[in-house]
């Protein structure tokens, strides 16, 4: 997947230098070393390019980073998070560049990982958009899902991410609309930020010569009302960082009202209001949430050209759920084996004369 944890790593990496090149692996490489990818390689290339700290994307980057790769792209060093990345046979993928002193590390974002997000999606499938009782077979599966030999269950289904004002400041542009800029307002859940969102926001951004795009993010309870009892997968704090990381967005309204009111339009001095081709669910009182911008003639529906939705992502996960379970258990086993081998190397034998 591509999520705000990756964006935060790329933000930190960009701050270490002047130009950030991001290598993205193919589906084949991911499947070989980790398990089935959630997003296709083409989706991942485009999503990474949309992250505002990225200067260049290298498609089909090798899974093991070598000095030859760094030299090919004129890189002084490479950066990775402070977690273990191993090949299918348990080797450190950064061993060569570490030994050459051309490796830097950034901090992982606590509380989010692809494993965690996949787990949340799988656990919400118990009776997804249905009042029917789940089968006893699936109940047994859900209860035992992902438990590793150590007894720790990483598939909590609960976000462990803790938002801070500092994190928002780090992600925010800090820029206000300037004279001559076109202020464009969009609103939604933007849950599991994906290529459909990126394509939509890029098209919105291209509507003006000097755009200033404001994204209004609805409260979790509001998303829950119009999307169903199992949504959103990501909470409001997580969705905020996901959208702020996008190069096409200038500002985010955290907990925007569902109805786009005259007060909101006036407060942000909005010139255009855009919505995708997805259904517009009426407000709680049955009214059209976009009636005011429609009355003013500033409402536009934008076709992103992408058919990917949050629902389809969840369906991809459900389809491959057993493969993801195997992926998670294999990853945990590899990491435990690597840590044990590292520990054994650090234990120095003591001779009789010592």
XYZ file of C-alpha atoms in Angstrom:
354
model
C 0.000 0.000 0.000
C 0.882 3.677 -0.003
C -0.183 5.385 3.225
C 0.652 8.405 5.396
C 3.363 6.423 7.195
C 5.239 6.218 3.895
C 4.578 9.912 3.275
C 6.092 10.754 6.646
C 9.203 8.711 5.844
C 9.537 10.513 2.502
C 9.125 13.880 4.254
C 11.979 13.002 6.616
C 14.129 11.684 3.758
C 13.623 14.852 1.698
C 14.791 16.945 4.655
C 18.118 15.053 4.659
C 19.073 16.259 1.180
C 18.172 18.416 -1.799
C 16.551 16.020 -4.266
C 14.526 12.907 -3.441
C 14.346 9.945 -5.815
C 11.967 7.183 -4.740
C 12.375 3.648 -6.041
C 9.118 1.678 -6.265
C 9.136 -2.109 -6.620
C 7.144 -4.109 -9.164
C 4.199 -6.287 -8.216
C 6.362 -9.344 -8.978
C 9.085 -8.277 -6.528
C 6.563 -7.455 -3.787
C 4.765 -10.781 -4.240
C 8.073 -12.674 -4.108
C 9.437 -11.072 -0.939
C 6.378 -9.895 1.002
C 3.044 -11.078 -0.366
C 0.347 -9.867 -2.783
C 0.397 -6.067 -3.185
C -2.780 -4.133 -2.387
C -2.200 -1.512 -5.106
C -0.806 -2.402 -8.542
C 2.621 -1.109 -9.518
C 1.118 1.484 -11.880
C -1.135 2.739 -9.080
C 1.813 2.893 -6.687
C 4.042 4.766 -9.155
C 1.408 7.452 -9.605
C 0.532 7.665 -5.895
C 4.153 8.090 -4.842
C 4.662 10.784 -7.499
C 1.675 12.649 -6.001
C 3.381 12.927 -2.594
C 4.638 16.485 -2.345
C 8.140 15.698 -1.060
C 8.985 13.420 -3.998
C 11.071 14.853 -6.855
C 11.352 11.744 -9.021
C 10.079 8.149 -9.109
C 12.103 5.181 -10.380
C 9.730 2.416 -11.522
C 10.722 -1.251 -11.119
C 13.395 -0.508 -8.514
C 15.340 -3.617 -7.390
C 14.260 -5.030 -4.033
C 17.865 -5.168 -2.809
C 19.437 -1.703 -2.916
C 23.035 -1.851 -4.175
C 25.816 0.687 -4.653
C 25.343 0.211 -8.400
C 21.741 1.436 -8.079
C 22.787 4.506 -6.066
C 25.501 5.384 -8.588
C 23.151 4.867 -11.548
C 20.866 7.633 -10.238
C 23.672 9.844 -8.842
C 22.509 9.371 -5.250
C 24.814 10.235 -2.368
C 22.986 7.898 -0.007
C 19.723 6.022 0.488
C 17.173 6.329 3.284
C 14.884 3.760 4.864
C 12.741 3.531 7.964
C 14.148 2.073 11.179
C 12.424 -1.268 10.650
C 13.899 -4.489 9.301
C 13.568 -5.154 5.562
C 14.520 -8.662 4.520
C 14.643 -10.647 1.303
C 12.698 -13.870 0.924
C 15.764 -15.775 2.167
C 16.191 -13.530 5.237
C 18.979 -11.178 4.082
C 19.076 -7.470 4.996
C 18.207 -5.632 1.774
C 20.444 -2.677 2.714
C 23.523 -4.646 3.825
C 25.786 -3.458 0.984
C 24.997 0.258 1.250
C 25.213 0.136 5.048
C 28.733 -1.290 4.879
C 29.721 1.446 2.424
C 28.428 4.210 4.751
C 25.799 5.337 2.252
C 22.724 4.553 4.338
C 20.587 6.853 6.483
C 17.617 6.028 8.656
C 14.379 7.843 9.406
C 11.806 7.103 12.072
C 8.807 4.918 11.314
C 5.399 6.429 11.999
C 4.063 4.680 15.064
C 0.569 3.218 14.825
C 0.333 2.566 11.099
C 1.599 -0.065 8.687
C 0.283 -1.934 5.680
C -0.150 -4.929 7.992
C -2.240 -2.861 10.404
C -4.454 -1.377 7.675
C -5.018 -4.738 6.011
C -6.000 -6.106 9.409
C -8.562 -3.364 9.945
C -10.108 -4.063 6.550
C -10.285 -7.792 7.164
C -11.859 -7.430 10.582
C -14.588 -5.113 9.299
C -15.722 -7.761 6.822
C -17.549 -9.746 9.541
C -20.946 -8.493 8.383
C -19.918 -5.822 5.939
C -22.906 -3.692 4.882
C -25.205 -6.491 5.922
C -27.410 -7.260 8.873
C -26.956 -10.966 8.308
C -25.207 -13.038 10.949
C -21.797 -14.189 9.762
C -21.217 -17.901 9.333
C -19.718 -19.947 12.154
C -16.832 -20.811 9.812
C -16.003 -17.146 9.254
C -16.454 -16.313 12.944
C -13.862 -18.962 13.819
C -11.568 -17.583 11.133
C -11.963 -13.978 12.335
C -11.359 -14.922 15.959
C -8.096 -16.724 15.154
C -6.936 -14.463 12.366
C -3.277 -13.488 12.244
C -2.247 -14.832 15.636
C 1.451 -15.536 15.418
C 3.453 -18.124 17.387
C 4.435 -15.525 19.972
C 0.791 -14.990 20.851
C 0.737 -11.343 19.780
C -2.079 -10.488 17.432
C -1.113 -7.591 15.130
C -4.572 -7.505 13.545
C -6.162 -5.330 16.183
C -8.542 -3.508 13.873
C -8.028 -0.429 16.039
C -5.897 2.559 15.102
C -2.924 3.012 17.414
C -1.935 6.287 15.734
C -1.667 9.320 18.022
C -2.035 12.655 16.279
C -0.037 15.679 17.444
C -0.101 19.324 16.406
C 3.576 19.005 15.460
C 2.799 16.266 12.965
C 0.108 18.373 11.312
C 2.524 21.332 11.102
C 5.162 19.102 9.492
C 2.681 17.990 6.806
C 0.908 21.328 6.239
C 2.046 23.804 3.596
C 1.531 26.757 5.924
C 0.562 28.926 2.953
C -2.588 31.033 2.714
C -4.361 31.824 -0.575
C -2.661 34.648 -2.451
C -4.305 37.338 -4.601
C -5.068 35.927 -8.032
C -5.304 32.320 -6.868
C -8.504 30.343 -7.471
C -9.803 28.808 -4.232
C -11.351 25.405 -4.962
C -13.207 23.470 -2.268
C -13.730 19.694 -2.263
C -15.163 17.551 0.528
C -15.434 13.894 1.419
C -14.078 11.008 3.465
C -10.872 10.436 1.468
C -10.620 7.119 3.283
C -7.676 4.810 2.471
C -6.281 7.574 0.241
C -5.858 5.954 -3.175
C -5.316 6.569 -6.881
C -8.985 7.491 -7.420
C -8.541 10.365 -4.954
C -5.232 11.375 -6.570
C -6.737 11.428 -10.080
C -9.708 13.475 -8.842
C -7.552 16.015 -6.981
C -5.175 16.359 -9.933
C -8.100 17.146 -12.264
C -9.459 19.657 -9.750
C -5.995 21.228 -9.486
C -5.798 21.593 -13.298
C -9.046 23.613 -13.404
C -7.182 26.866 -12.683
C -3.864 28.447 -13.622
C -3.138 29.255 -9.982
C -5.206 26.828 -7.882
C -5.498 26.727 -4.084
C -7.286 23.485 -3.264
C -8.975 23.102 0.136
C -10.108 19.601 1.109
C -12.851 19.309 3.715
C -12.670 16.036 5.648
C -15.827 14.842 7.368
C -15.883 13.579 10.944
C -15.735 9.804 11.411
C -19.362 9.756 12.592
C -20.493 11.567 9.448
C -18.604 9.191 7.165
C -20.117 6.341 9.152
C -23.596 7.743 8.445
C -23.278 7.878 4.661
C -20.821 5.041 4.046
C -22.108 2.371 6.423
C -21.330 1.022 9.871
C -17.829 -0.277 9.047
C -16.372 2.937 7.634
C -14.099 4.838 7.743
C -11.145 2.438 7.879
C -8.843 5.358 8.724
C -9.850 7.816 11.414
C -10.019 11.573 10.863
C -6.465 12.205 12.107
C -5.038 9.633 9.706
C -7.104 10.866 6.772
C -5.896 14.421 7.475
C -2.229 13.479 7.038
C -2.994 11.348 3.974
C -4.589 14.298 2.167
C -2.079 16.906 3.392
C 0.737 14.830 1.871
C -0.787 15.210 -1.611
C 0.923 17.812 -3.782
C -2.419 18.996 -5.226
C -3.860 20.040 -1.838
C -3.013 23.330 -0.127
C -5.170 23.129 2.994
C -7.403 20.698 4.896
C -10.506 21.452 6.960
C -10.426 18.887 9.772
C -13.996 17.888 10.543
C -15.733 19.870 7.805
C -19.527 20.271 7.937
C -21.353 17.927 5.589
C -23.352 20.731 3.967
C -21.335 23.289 2.001
C -22.963 26.383 3.471
C -22.848 30.079 2.605
C -20.839 30.614 5.797
C -18.201 28.093 4.719
C -17.958 29.552 1.220
C -17.596 33.035 2.644
C -15.066 32.062 5.323
C -12.655 30.484 2.827
C -13.570 32.849 -0.056
C -14.313 29.837 -2.262
C -14.463 30.358 -6.039
C -15.338 26.796 -7.127
C -16.769 23.702 -5.425
C -16.087 20.281 -6.939
C -17.346 16.754 -6.352
C -16.594 13.462 -8.087
C -19.042 11.277 -9.990
C -19.878 9.232 -6.894
C -23.356 9.497 -5.397
C -24.117 12.571 -3.300
C -25.905 11.305 -0.200
C -28.505 13.784 1.167
C -27.879 15.516 4.483
C -29.629 14.280 7.655
C -32.654 16.460 6.906
C -32.902 15.164 3.342
C -31.470 18.308 1.734
C -28.756 18.475 -0.935
C -25.423 19.290 0.805
C -24.331 21.185 -2.326
C -27.488 23.260 -2.844
C -25.747 26.584 -1.996
C -22.796 26.256 -4.434
C -25.255 24.960 -7.064
C -27.462 28.020 -6.498
C -24.416 30.258 -7.037
C -23.399 28.390 -10.209
C -19.964 27.436 -8.850
C -20.531 23.667 -8.475
C -18.743 21.262 -10.831
C -18.776 17.474 -11.015
C -15.416 16.056 -12.020
C -14.857 12.634 -13.550
C -11.529 11.370 -12.216
C -11.316 8.730 -14.931
C -10.531 6.131 -12.260
C -12.976 3.448 -11.130
C -11.058 2.624 -7.948
C -12.981 3.240 -4.727
C -12.379 2.478 -1.054
C -14.966 -0.320 -1.369
C -12.982 -1.944 -4.182
C -9.768 -1.821 -2.132
C -11.513 -3.626 0.719
C -12.822 -6.187 -1.776
C -9.261 -6.780 -3.042
C -8.155 -7.464 0.530
C -11.028 -9.854 1.247
C -10.305 -11.751 -1.970
C -6.700 -12.327 -0.906
C -7.277 -12.590 2.848
C -5.643 -16.000 3.291
C -2.580 -14.853 1.340
C -2.337 -11.777 3.562
C -2.553 -13.926 6.670
C 0.278 -16.092 5.347
C 2.235 -12.956 4.404
C 1.957 -11.571 7.905
C 3.012 -14.789 9.606
C 5.927 -15.282 7.195
C 7.097 -11.711 7.771
C 7.009 -12.146 11.557
C 8.930 -15.437 11.344
C 11.626 -13.864 9.131
C 12.060 -10.910 11.467
C 12.326 -13.154 14.534
C 14.935 -15.323 12.784
C 16.931 -12.254 11.723
C 16.874 -10.765 15.224
C 17.961 -14.088 16.739
C 20.850 -14.381 14.258
C 21.912 -10.801 15.020
C 21.774 -11.512 18.743
C 23.912 -14.639 18.344
C 26.545 -12.651 16.420
C 26.731 -10.121 19.244
C 27.434 -12.840 21.837
C 31.237 -13.163 21.951
C 32.680 -16.500 23.142
C 34.771 -16.228 26.317
C 38.028 -18.246 26.422
C 39.405 -20.115 29.423
C 42.083 -17.536 30.079
C 39.632 -14.572 30.127
